[in-house]
PDB file of C-alpha atoms (C1' of nucleotides) in Angstrom:
ATOM      1  CA  MET D   1      70.149 163.865  54.096  1.00 80.00           C
ATOM      2  CA  ALA D   2      71.885 164.519  57.356  1.00 83.00           C
ATOM      3  CA  ARG D   3      70.246 164.411  60.738  1.00 91.00           C
ATOM      4  CA  ALA D   4      66.881 166.089  60.990  1.00 94.00           C
ATOM      5  CA  ALA D   5      66.881 169.692  62.122  1.00 95.00           C
ATOM      6  CA  THR D   6      66.555 170.307  65.824  1.00 96.00           C
ATOM      7  CA  THR D   7      63.572 172.449  65.024  1.00 95.00           C
ATOM      8  CA  THR D   8      61.860 169.670  63.125  1.00 94.00           C
ATOM      9  CA  ASP D   9      59.882 168.497  66.097  1.00 95.00           C
ATOM     10  CA  VAL D  10      59.886 168.406  69.856  1.00 97.00           C
ATOM     11  CA  PHE D  11      61.736 165.110  69.938  1.00 98.00           C
ATOM     12  CA  ASN D  12      64.736 166.623  68.255  1.00 97.00           C
ATOM     13  CA  ALA D  13      64.521 169.797  70.293  1.00 97.00           C
ATOM     14  CA  ILE D  14      64.678 167.990  73.618  1.00 98.00           C
ATOM     15  CA  ALA D  15      67.371 165.598  72.489  1.00 97.00           C
ATOM     16  CA  GLU D  16      70.017 168.059  73.602  1.00 97.00           C
ATOM     17  CA  ALA D  17      70.762 167.823  77.307  1.00 97.00           C
ATOM     18  CA  GLN D  18      71.413 171.511  77.746  1.00 97.00           C
ATOM     19  CA  ARG D  19      68.077 172.350  76.243  1.00 98.00           C
ATOM     20  CA  ARG D  20      66.418 170.054  78.723  1.00 98.00           C
ATOM     21  CA  ALA D  21      68.378 171.754  81.480  1.00 97.00           C
ATOM     22  CA  ILE D  22      67.093 175.117  80.310  1.00 98.00           C
ATOM     23  CA  LEU D  23      63.555 173.831  80.349  1.00 97.00           C
ATOM     24  CA  ASP D  24      64.121 172.494  83.832  1.00 97.00           C
ATOM     25  CA  VAL D  25      65.133 175.942  85.011  1.00 97.00           C
ATOM     26  CA  LEU D  26      62.101 177.475  83.367  1.00 97.00           C
ATOM     27  CA  ALA D  27      59.904 174.860  84.972  1.00 95.00           C
ATOM     28  CA  GLY D  28      60.547 176.802  88.171  1.00 93.00           C
ATOM     29  CA  GLY D  29      58.840 179.814  86.650  1.00 94.00           C
ATOM     30  CA  GLU D  30      59.332 182.594  84.164  1.00 96.00           C
ATOM     31  CA  ARG D  31      62.959 183.694  83.961  1.00 97.00           C
ATOM     32  CA  PRO D  32      65.084 186.189  82.055  1.00 97.00           C
ATOM     33  CA  VAL D  33      67.940 184.841  79.972  1.00 97.00           C
ATOM     34  CA  GLY D  34      70.517 185.991  82.460  1.00 96.00           C
ATOM     35  CA  ALA D  35      69.035 183.860  85.195  1.00 97.00           C
ATOM     36  CA  ILE D  36      69.503 180.786  83.044  1.00 97.00           C
ATOM     37  CA  VAL D  37      73.051 181.798  82.238  1.00 97.00           C
ATOM     38  CA  ASP D  38      73.775 182.144  85.935  1.00 96.00           C
ATOM     39  CA  GLU D  39      72.085 178.976  87.040  1.00 96.00           C
ATOM     40  CA  LEU D  40      73.584 176.738  84.382  1.00 95.00           C
ATOM     41  CA  ALA D  41      77.169 177.061  83.272  1.00 90.00           C
ATOM     42  CA  ILE D  42      76.453 178.021  79.692  1.00 95.00           C
ATOM     43  CA  THR D  43      77.499 181.162  77.882  1.00 96.00           C
ATOM     44  CA  GLN D  44      74.860 183.739  77.099  1.00 97.00           C
ATOM     45  CA  PRO D  45      74.981 183.263  73.322  1.00 97.00           C
ATOM     46  CA  GLN D  46      74.507 179.535  73.724  1.00 97.00           C
ATOM     47  CA  VAL D  47      71.541 180.035  75.973  1.00 98.00           C
ATOM     48  CA  SER D  48      70.017 182.449  73.490  1.00 97.00           C
ATOM     49  CA  LYS D  49      70.506 179.991  70.665  1.00 97.00           C
ATOM     50  CA  HIS D  50      69.020 177.127  72.598  1.00 98.00           C
ATOM     51  CA  LEU D  51      66.094 179.320  73.556  1.00 98.00           C
ATOM     52  CA  ARG D  52      65.615 180.069  69.900  1.00 97.00           C
ATOM     53  CA  VAL D  53      65.350 176.390  69.064  1.00 98.00           C
ATOM     54  CA  LEU D  54      62.973 175.786  71.954  1.00 98.00           C
ATOM     55  CA  SER D  55      60.962 178.760  70.852  1.00 97.00           C
ATOM     56  CA  GLU D  56      60.686 177.557  67.271  1.00 97.00           C
ATOM     57  CA  VAL D  57      59.125 174.314  68.358  1.00 97.00           C
ATOM     58  CA  GLY D  58      56.891 176.167  70.776  1.00 97.00           C
ATOM     59  CA  LEU D  59      58.336 174.727  73.955  1.00 97.00           C
ATOM     60  CA  VAL D  60      59.017 178.165  75.382  1.00 97.00           C
ATOM     61  CA  GLN D  61      57.351 181.501  74.980  1.00 97.00           C
ATOM     62  CA  CYS D  62      58.880 184.919  75.405  1.00 96.00           C
ATOM     63  CA  ARG D  63      57.623 188.145  76.894  1.00 95.00           C
ATOM     64  CA  ALA D  64      59.550 191.387  76.808  1.00 94.00           C
ATOM     65  CA  ALA D  65      59.771 193.228  80.078  1.00 93.00           C
ATOM     66  CA  GLY D  66      61.861 196.321  79.637  1.00 92.00           C
ATOM     67  CA  ARG D  67      65.243 195.300  78.408  1.00 93.00           C
ATOM     68  CA  ARG D  68      64.742 191.807  79.632  1.00 95.00           C
ATOM     69  CA  HIS D  69      63.152 188.904  77.827  1.00 97.00           C
ATOM     70  CA  LEU D  70      61.222 186.687  80.139  1.00 97.00           C
ATOM     71  CA  TYR D  71      60.915 183.113  78.991  1.00 97.00           C
ATOM     72  CA  ARG D  72      58.469 180.577  80.232  1.00 96.00           C
ATOM     73  CA  VAL D  73      57.963 176.947  79.419  1.00 96.00           C
ATOM     74  CA  ASN D  74      54.952 175.873  77.420  1.00 95.00           C
ATOM     75  CA  PRO D  75      54.573 172.290  78.551  1.00 93.00           C
ATOM     76  CA  THR D  76      51.606 171.474  76.356  1.00 91.00           C
ATOM     77  CA  ARG D  77      54.001 171.155  73.453  1.00 94.00           C
ATOM     78  CA  LEU D  78      55.482 168.119  75.112  1.00 94.00           C
ATOM     79  CA  ARG D  79      52.288 166.351  74.287  1.00 92.00           C
ATOM     80  CA  PRO D  80      53.581 164.468  71.225  1.00 94.00           C
ATOM     81  CA  VAL D  81      56.257 162.947  73.408  1.00 95.00           C
ATOM     82  CA  VAL D  82      53.820 162.022  76.124  1.00 92.00           C
ATOM     83  CA  ASP D  83      51.455 160.538  73.599  1.00 91.00           C
ATOM     84  CA  TRP D  84      54.172 158.520  71.977  1.00 94.00           C
ATOM     85  CA  LEU D  85      55.400 157.226  75.300  1.00 93.00           C
ATOM     86  CA  SER D  86      51.929 156.236  76.361  1.00 89.00           C
ATOM     87  CA  ARG D  87      52.118 153.429  73.833  1.00 88.00           C
ATOM     88  CA  TYR D  88      54.922 151.901  75.833  1.00 88.00           C
ATOM     89  CA  GLU D  89      54.041 152.678  79.394  1.00 80.00           C
ATOM     90  CA  HIS D  90      51.621 149.810  79.572  1.00 76.00           C
ATOM     91  CA  LEU D  91      54.408 147.496  78.565  1.00 74.00           C
ATOM     92  CA  TRP D  92      56.016 147.840  81.900  1.00 64.00           C
ATOM     93  CA  ASN D  93      54.125 147.501  85.113  1.00 54.00           C
ATOM     94  CA  GLU D  94      53.982 150.799  86.837  1.00 50.00           C
ATOM     95  CA  ARG D  95      50.466 151.883  86.203  1.00 50.00           C
ATOM     96  CA  LEU D  96      49.593 151.427  89.816  1.00 48.00           C
ATOM     97  CA  ASP D  97      52.432 153.578  91.098  1.00 53.00           C
ATOM     98  CA  ARG D  98      51.653 156.281  88.615  1.00 54.00           C
ATOM     99  CA  LEU D  99      47.987 156.099  89.360  1.00 54.00           C
ATOM    100  CA  ASP D 100      48.777 156.576  92.982  1.00 53.00           C
ATOM    101  CA  ASP D 101      50.803 159.653  92.177  1.00 57.00           C
ATOM    102  CA  TYR D 102      47.926 161.146  90.301  1.00 55.00           C
ATOM    103  CA  LEU D 103      45.478 160.366  93.009  1.00 54.00           C
ATOM    104  CA  GLY D 104      47.768 161.927  95.563  1.00 53.00           C
ATOM    105  CA  GLU D 105      48.196 165.089  93.539  1.00 54.00           C
ATOM    106  CA  LEU D 106      44.525 165.344  92.967  1.00 52.00           C
ATOM    107  CA  GLN D 107      43.724 164.995  96.595  1.00 53.00           C
ATOM    108  CA  ARG D 108      46.340 167.477  97.696  1.00 52.00           C
ATOM    109  CA  ASP D 109      45.272 170.525  95.723  1.00 50.00           C
ATOM    110  CA  GLY D 110      41.710 169.743  94.902  1.00 46.00           C
ATOM    111  CA  SER D 111      41.244 172.677  92.532  1.00 43.00           C
ATOM    112  CA  HIS D 112      42.194 173.700  89.046  1.00 43.00           C
ATOM    113  CA  GLU D 113      44.981 176.053  89.770  1.00 39.00           C
ATOM    114  CA  ASP D 114      47.044 176.601  86.724  1.00 39.00           C
ATOM    115  CA  HIS D 115      49.567 179.354  86.293  1.00 36.00           C
ATOM    116  CA  ARG D 116      51.432 179.927  89.467  1.00 36.00           C
ATOM    117  CA  PRO D 117      53.305 183.201  88.827  1.00 36.00           C
ATOM    118  CA  GLN D 118      56.643 182.225  90.341  1.00 37.00           C
ATOM    119  CA  GLY D 119      56.932 182.601  94.062  1.00 32.00           C
ATOM    120  CA  ALA D 120      60.326 184.263  93.857  1.00 35.00           C
ATOM    121  CA  PRO D 121      62.042 184.401  97.254  1.00 34.00           C
TER     122      PRO D 121
ATOM    123  CA  MET I   1      81.472 169.891  69.430  1.00 80.00           C
ATOM    124  CA  ALA I   2      78.805 168.887  66.985  1.00 85.00           C
ATOM    125  CA  ARG I   3      75.511 167.396  67.938  1.00 92.00           C
ATOM    126  CA  ALA I   4      75.679 164.667  70.533  1.00 95.00           C
ATOM    127  CA  ALA I   5      75.920 161.129  69.224  1.00 96.00           C
ATOM    128  CA  THR I   6      72.635 159.346  68.710  1.00 97.00           C
ATOM    129  CA  THR I   7      73.889 156.676  71.053  1.00 96.00           C
ATOM    130  CA  THR I   8      74.599 159.155  73.817  1.00 96.00           C
ATOM    131  CA  ASP I   9      71.291 158.540  75.525  1.00 96.00           C
ATOM    132  CA  VAL I  10      67.721 157.501  74.888  1.00 98.00           C
ATOM    133  CA  PHE I  11      66.663 161.067  74.136  1.00 98.00           C
ATOM    134  CA  ASN I  12      69.010 161.232  71.198  1.00 97.00           C
ATOM    135  CA  ALA I  13      68.146 157.752  70.043  1.00 98.00           C
ATOM    136  CA  ILE I  14      64.424 158.424  69.828  1.00 98.00           C
ATOM    137  CA  ALA I  15      64.878 161.807  68.214  1.00 97.00           C
ATOM    138  CA  GLU I  16      64.832 160.183  64.799  1.00 97.00           C
ATOM    139  CA  ALA I  17      61.344 159.550  63.495  1.00 97.00           C
ATOM    140  CA  GLN I  18      62.262 156.351  61.700  1.00 97.00           C
ATOM    141  CA  ARG I  19      63.714 154.918  64.844  1.00 98.00           C
ATOM    142  CA  ARG I  20      60.486 155.657  66.640  1.00 98.00           C
ATOM    143  CA  ALA I  21      58.628 154.001  63.791  1.00 98.00           C
ATOM    144  CA  ILE I  22      60.774 150.921  64.193  1.00 98.00           C
ATOM    145  CA  LEU I  23      60.033 150.830  67.885  1.00 98.00           C
ATOM    146  CA  ASP I  24      56.359 151.164  67.100  1.00 97.00           C
ATOM    147  CA  VAL I  25      56.523 148.112  64.910  1.00 97.00           C
ATOM    148  CA  LEU I  26      58.362 146.192  67.582  1.00 97.00           C
ATOM    149  CA  ALA I  27      55.773 147.257  70.125  1.00 94.00           C
ATOM    150  CA  GLY I  28      53.532 144.781  68.339  1.00 93.00           C
ATOM    151  CA  GLY I  29      55.854 141.989  69.313  1.00 94.00           C
ATOM    152  CA  GLU I  30      59.176 140.423  68.477  1.00 96.00           C
ATOM    153  CA  ARG I  31      60.013 140.779  64.787  1.00 97.00           C
ATOM    154  CA  PRO I  32      62.806 139.866  62.400  1.00 98.00           C
ATOM    155  CA  VAL I  33      64.526 142.672  60.532  1.00 98.00           C
ATOM    156  CA  GLY I  34      62.782 141.808  57.303  1.00 97.00           C
ATOM    157  CA  ALA I  35      59.377 142.372  58.836  1.00 97.00           C
ATOM    158  CA  ILE I  36      60.370 145.909  59.715  1.00 98.00           C
ATOM    159  CA  VAL I  37      61.761 146.478  56.250  1.00 97.00           C
ATOM    160  CA  ASP I  38      58.459 145.306  54.783  1.00 96.00           C
ATOM    161  CA  GLU I  39      56.202 147.216  57.111  1.00 96.00           C
ATOM    162  CA  LEU I  40      58.031 150.518  56.881  1.00 96.00           C
ATOM    163  CA  ALA I  41      59.454 151.770  53.629  1.00 91.00           C
ATOM    164  CA  ILE I  42      63.080 151.742  54.674  1.00 95.00           C
ATOM    165  CA  THR I  43      65.951 149.867  53.092  1.00 97.00           C
ATOM    166  CA  GLN I  44      67.369 146.908  54.914  1.00 97.00           C
ATOM    167  CA  PRO I  45      70.751 148.506  55.655  1.00 97.00           C
ATOM    168  CA  GLN I  46      69.026 151.545  57.139  1.00 97.00           C
ATOM    169  CA  VAL I  47      66.892 149.397  59.365  1.00 98.00           C
ATOM    170  CA  SER I  48      69.946 147.483  60.509  1.00 98.00           C
ATOM    171  CA  LYS I  49      71.753 150.699  61.312  1.00 98.00           C
ATOM    172  CA  HIS I  50      68.830 152.117  63.215  1.00 98.00           C
ATOM    173  CA  LEU I  51      68.490 148.867  65.111  1.00 98.00           C
ATOM    174  CA  ARG I  52      72.130 149.128  66.040  1.00 98.00           C
ATOM    175  CA  VAL I  53      71.603 152.566  67.538  1.00 98.00           C
ATOM    176  CA  LEU I  54      68.510 151.409  69.406  1.00 98.00           C
ATOM    177  CA  SER I  55      70.427 148.404  70.597  1.00 98.00           C
ATOM    178  CA  GLU I  56      73.337 150.453  71.888  1.00 97.00           C
ATOM    179  CA  VAL I  57      71.080 152.474  74.143  1.00 97.00           C
ATOM    180  CA  GLY I  58      69.286 149.331  75.216  1.00 97.00           C
ATOM    181  CA  LEU I  59      65.922 150.153  73.681  1.00 97.00           C
ATOM    182  CA  VAL I  60      65.843 146.903  71.751  1.00 97.00           C
ATOM    183  CA  GLN I  61      67.233 143.467  72.362  1.00 97.00           C
ATOM    184  CA  CYS I  62      68.151 140.848  69.843  1.00 96.00           C
ATOM    185  CA  ARG I  63      67.770 137.101  69.745  1.00 96.00           C
ATOM    186  CA  ALA I  64      69.159 134.961  66.974  1.00 95.00           C
ATOM    187  CA  ALA I  65      66.793 132.362  65.561  1.00 94.00           C
ATOM    188  CA  GLY I  66      68.461 130.547  62.742  1.00 93.00           C
ATOM    189  CA  ARG I  67      69.448 133.038  60.136  1.00 94.00           C
ATOM    190  CA  ARG I  68      67.014 135.537  61.460  1.00 96.00           C
ATOM    191  CA  HIS I  69      67.566 138.065  64.161  1.00 97.00           C
ATOM    192  CA  LEU I  70      64.486 138.668  66.221  1.00 98.00           C
ATOM    193  CA  TYR I  71      64.312 142.060  67.809  1.00 98.00           C
ATOM    194  CA  ARG I  72      62.070 143.104  70.633  1.00 97.00           C
ATOM    195  CA  VAL I  73      61.541 146.408  72.356  1.00 96.00           C
ATOM    196  CA  ASN I  74      62.795 146.935  75.873  1.00 95.00           C
ATOM    197  CA  PRO I  75      60.456 149.663  77.081  1.00 93.00           C
ATOM    198  CA  THR I  76      61.985 150.035  80.522  1.00 91.00           C
ATOM    199  CA  ARG I  77      64.789 151.994  78.925  1.00 94.00           C
ATOM    200  CA  LEU I  78      62.315 154.724  78.133  1.00 95.00           C
ATOM    201  CA  ARG I  79      62.211 155.451  81.804  1.00 92.00           C
ATOM    202  CA  PRO I  80      64.554 158.472  81.743  1.00 94.00           C
ATOM    203  CA  VAL I  81      62.220 160.108  79.267  1.00 95.00           C
ATOM    204  CA  VAL I  82      59.143 159.328  81.312  1.00 92.00           C
ATOM    205  CA  ASP I  83      60.819 160.581  84.442  1.00 91.00           C
ATOM    206  CA  TRP I  84      61.870 163.791  82.799  1.00 94.00           C
ATOM    207  CA  LEU I  85      58.414 164.377  81.392  1.00 93.00           C
ATOM    208  CA  SER I  86      56.803 163.789  84.740  1.00 89.00           C
ATOM    209  CA  ARG I  87      58.225 167.093  85.872  1.00 88.00           C
ATOM    210  CA  TYR I  88      56.063 168.839  83.302  1.00 88.00           C
ATOM    211  CA  GLU I  89      52.900 166.817  83.186  1.00 80.00           C
ATOM    212  CA  HIS I  90      51.497 168.537  86.231  1.00 77.00           C
ATOM    213  CA  LEU I  91      51.968 171.891  84.538  1.00 75.00           C
ATOM    214  CA  TRP I  92      49.182 171.338  82.122  1.00 65.00           C
ATOM    215  CA  ASN I  93      45.684 170.466  83.066  1.00 54.00           C
ATOM    216  CA  GLU I  94      45.129 166.981  81.924  1.00 50.00           C
ATOM    217  CA  ARG I  95      45.566 165.165  85.115  1.00 51.00           C
ATOM    218  CA  LEU I  96      41.911 164.357  85.110  1.00 48.00           C
ATOM    219  CA  ASP I  97      41.893 162.963  81.599  1.00 53.00           C
ATOM    220  CA  ARG I  98      44.958 160.918  82.223  1.00 53.00           C
ATOM    221  CA  LEU I  99      43.649 159.791  85.526  1.00 53.00           C
ATOM    222  CA  ASP I 100      40.559 158.636  83.775  1.00 53.00           C
ATOM    223  CA  ASP I 101      42.617 156.688  81.313  1.00 57.00           C
ATOM    224  CA  TYR I 102      44.377 154.964  84.110  1.00 55.00           C
ATOM    225  CA  LEU I 103      41.202 154.266  85.924  1.00 53.00           C
ATOM    226  CA  GLY I 104      39.691 152.858  82.786  1.00 54.00           C
ATOM    227  CA  GLU I 105      42.628 150.597  82.222  1.00 53.00           C
ATOM    228  CA  LEU I 106      42.519 149.551  85.814  1.00 52.00           C
ATOM    229  CA  GLN I 107      38.878 148.719  85.721  1.00 53.00           C
ATOM    230  CA  ARG I 108      39.397 146.594  82.696  1.00 52.00           C
ATOM    231  CA  ASP I 109      42.032 144.577  84.526  1.00 51.00           C
ATOM    232  CA  GLY I 110      39.835 144.238  87.563  1.00 47.00           C
ATOM    233  CA  SER I 111      42.079 145.355  90.401  1.00 43.00           C
ATOM    234  CA  HIS I 112      41.619 148.347  92.742  1.00 39.00           C
ATOM    235  CA  GLU I 113      38.151 149.005  91.470  1.00 39.00           C
ATOM    236  CA  ASP I 114      36.859 151.177  94.262  1.00 40.00           C
ATOM    237  CA  HIS I 115      38.989 154.235  93.443  1.00 37.00           C
ATOM    238  CA  ARG I 116      36.638 155.380  90.772  1.00 37.00           C
ATOM    239  CA  PRO I 117      35.438 158.924  91.331  1.00 37.00           C
ATOM    240  CA  GLN I 118      31.866 159.724  90.416  1.00 38.00           C
ATOM    241  CA  GLY I 119      30.774 161.025  87.045  1.00 36.00           C
ATOM    242  CA  ALA I 120      33.794 161.228  84.732  1.00 38.00           C
ATOM    243  CA  PRO I 121      32.503 160.994  81.153  1.00 36.00           C
TER     244      PRO I 121
ATOM    245  C1'  DA E   1      73.244 212.112  73.616  1.00 67.58           C
ATOM    246  C1'  DC E   2      75.806 208.722  75.829  1.00 67.58           C
ATOM    247  C1'  DA E   3      77.359 204.851  78.396  1.00 67.58           C
ATOM    248  C1'  DT E   4      75.602 200.566  80.021  1.00 67.58           C
ATOM    249  C1'  DC E   5      73.126 196.557  80.596  1.00 67.58           C
ATOM    250  C1'  DA E   6      70.430 192.453  78.432  1.00 67.58           C
ATOM    251  C1'  DT E   7      69.907 189.761  74.681  1.00 67.58           C
ATOM    252  C1'  DA E   8      70.313 188.310  69.813  1.00 67.58           C
ATOM    253  C1'  DT E   9      72.919 187.238  65.687  1.00 67.58           C
ATOM    254  C1'  DG E  10      76.731 186.396  62.698  1.00 67.58           C
ATOM    255  C1'  DC E  11      80.858 183.827  61.623  1.00 67.58           C
ATOM    256  C1'  DT E  12      83.988 179.756  61.515  1.00 67.58           C
ATOM    257  C1'  DC E  13      85.168 175.065  62.660  1.00 67.58           C
ATOM    258  C1'  DA E  14      85.101 170.036  63.861  1.00 67.58           C
ATOM    259  C1'  DT E  15      82.112 166.432  64.107  1.00 67.58           C
ATOM    260  C1'  DA E  16      78.427 162.960  63.843  1.00 67.58           C
ATOM    261  C1'  DT E  17      74.895 162.207  61.228  1.00 67.58           C
ATOM    262  C1'  DC E  18      71.483 159.805  57.579  1.00 67.58           C
ATOM    263  C1'  DG E  19      70.995 157.843  53.129  1.00 67.58           C
ATOM    264  C1'  DG E  20      72.591 155.087  49.163  1.00 67.58           C
ATOM    265  C1'  DA E  21      75.214 151.453  47.069  1.00 67.58           C
ATOM    266  C1'  DA E  22      78.186 147.692  47.434  1.00 67.58           C
ATOM    267  C1'  DT E  23      79.912 144.061  50.012  1.00 67.58           C
ATOM    268  C1'  DC E  24      80.684 140.759  53.724  1.00 67.58           C
ATOM    269  C1'  DT E  25      79.092 137.049  57.006  1.00 67.58           C
ATOM    270  C1'  DA E  26      76.290 133.504  58.591  1.00 67.58           C
ATOM    271  C1'  DT E  27      72.718 130.285  57.994  1.00 67.58           C
ATOM    272  C1'  DC E  28      69.430 127.523  55.439  1.00 67.58           C
ATOM    273  C1'  DT E  29      68.071 124.620  51.284  1.00 67.58           C
ATOM    274  C1'  DT E  30      68.741 121.530  47.666  1.00 67.58           C
TER     275       DT E  30
ATOM    276  C1'  DA Q   1      79.196 121.844  47.938  1.00 67.58           C
ATOM    277  C1'  DA Q   2      76.806 125.420  45.706  1.00 67.58           C
ATOM    278  C1'  DG Q   3      73.336 128.617  45.781  1.00 67.58           C
ATOM    279  C1'  DA Q   4      70.012 131.369  48.093  1.00 67.58           C
ATOM    280  C1'  DT Q   5      68.484 134.055  51.904  1.00 67.58           C
ATOM    281  C1'  DA Q   6      68.753 137.222  56.209  1.00 67.58           C
ATOM    282  C1'  DG Q   7      71.395 140.741  58.284  1.00 67.58           C
ATOM    283  C1'  DA Q   8      75.389 143.462  59.249  1.00 67.58           C
ATOM    284  C1'  DT Q   9      79.081 146.347  57.944  1.00 67.58           C
ATOM    285  C1'  DT Q  10      81.811 149.683  55.186  1.00 67.58           C
ATOM    286  C1'  DC Q  11      82.660 153.628  52.274  1.00 67.58           C
ATOM    287  C1'  DC Q  12      80.934 157.833  50.442  1.00 67.58           C
ATOM    288  C1'  DG Q  13      78.797 162.558  50.270  1.00 67.58           C
ATOM    289  C1'  DA Q  14      75.855 166.231  51.884  1.00 67.58           C
ATOM    290  C1'  DT Q  15      74.182 168.562  55.748  1.00 67.58           C
ATOM    291  C1'  DA Q  16      72.997 170.591  60.176  1.00 67.58           C
ATOM    292  C1'  DT Q  17      74.912 170.831  64.300  1.00 67.58           C
ATOM    293  C1'  DG Q  18      76.832 173.015  68.945  1.00 67.58           C
ATOM    294  C1'  DA Q  19      80.574 175.689  70.687  1.00 67.58           C
ATOM    295  C1'  DG Q  20      83.510 179.884  70.750  1.00 67.58           C
ATOM    296  C1'  DC Q  21      84.050 184.539  69.828  1.00 67.58           C
ATOM    297  C1'  DA Q  22      82.959 188.978  68.088  1.00 67.58           C
ATOM    298  C1'  DT Q  23      79.517 191.987  67.141  1.00 67.58           C
ATOM    299  C1'  DA Q  24      74.893 193.896  66.476  1.00 67.58           C
ATOM    300  C1'  DT Q  25      70.401 195.316  68.407  1.00 67.58           C
ATOM    301  C1'  DG Q  26      67.623 197.398  71.826  1.00 67.58           C
ATOM    302  C1'  DA Q  27      66.128 199.308  76.111  1.00 67.58           C
ATOM    303  C1'  DT Q  28      67.518 202.053  80.527  1.00 67.58           C
ATOM    304  C1'  DG Q  29      69.189 205.643  83.094  1.00 67.58           C
ATOM    305  C1'  DT Q  30      71.672 209.931  83.595  1.00 67.58           C
TER     306       DT Q  30
END
DNA sequence: ACATCATATGCTCATATCGGAATCTATCTT
DNA sequence: AAGATAGATTCCGATATGAGCATATGATGT
């Protein structure tokens, strides 16, 4: 056997730095492919292929809008990674810092606001 | 270029399921190679090779004790992954659950006990 | 219908991989 | 010293990869 397929699981999908970069762009809101191509220095076919991988593991979702395909990140699929990491977080001592972050966030927005539809300037 | 080397960064190193399994074993404490071989169903050479990869990215450290090599996990090296994930955690609505986990942990340790919000089943 | 824009797919290539089997090195035991 | 034990390393083969480039698909506007 060679290395596991990138579409095997989320761990393999996010192993590639460019795929993480794409997700980072999409974390700013729904974007067409071209916007990713412009923002990162990757060719359009590469972006499309990476989006395909991300899509197959469910990390992004697509919506057709005219001749454009709008991609958005689906962060819930990162859960296996978060869960796995949670076994190790307690091994180093930053619970308090992280707790403080969460408390701060909680206090700041106070409500359950969820899908901010991209405040495009 | 082919896929990035597994030793490129932590993301690539933990992409392989067996390597994560090895780390999981080591999360239970320092272990010799043979203990990993016994606990997981992997051949000794494979375990050694995986340990080498994990070692090169700093996820494990080795200590020689006689003819045995005791490995232990170095969880601080998971930090890049945690940091990257933190950009996405706020995008899904589990702050409260996670907060509760942290609060629970905290209460068990005994420090900071007055941050507990009311209710929270 | 046609030209154009936005995206997806197909191909080829070089490369790093994981697994298996054999072997080497270092240390302990008798 | 000889043998046994614990790990590490090397060689091999099969495979999936990411990049580049050309091309196909599909929607828009005129």
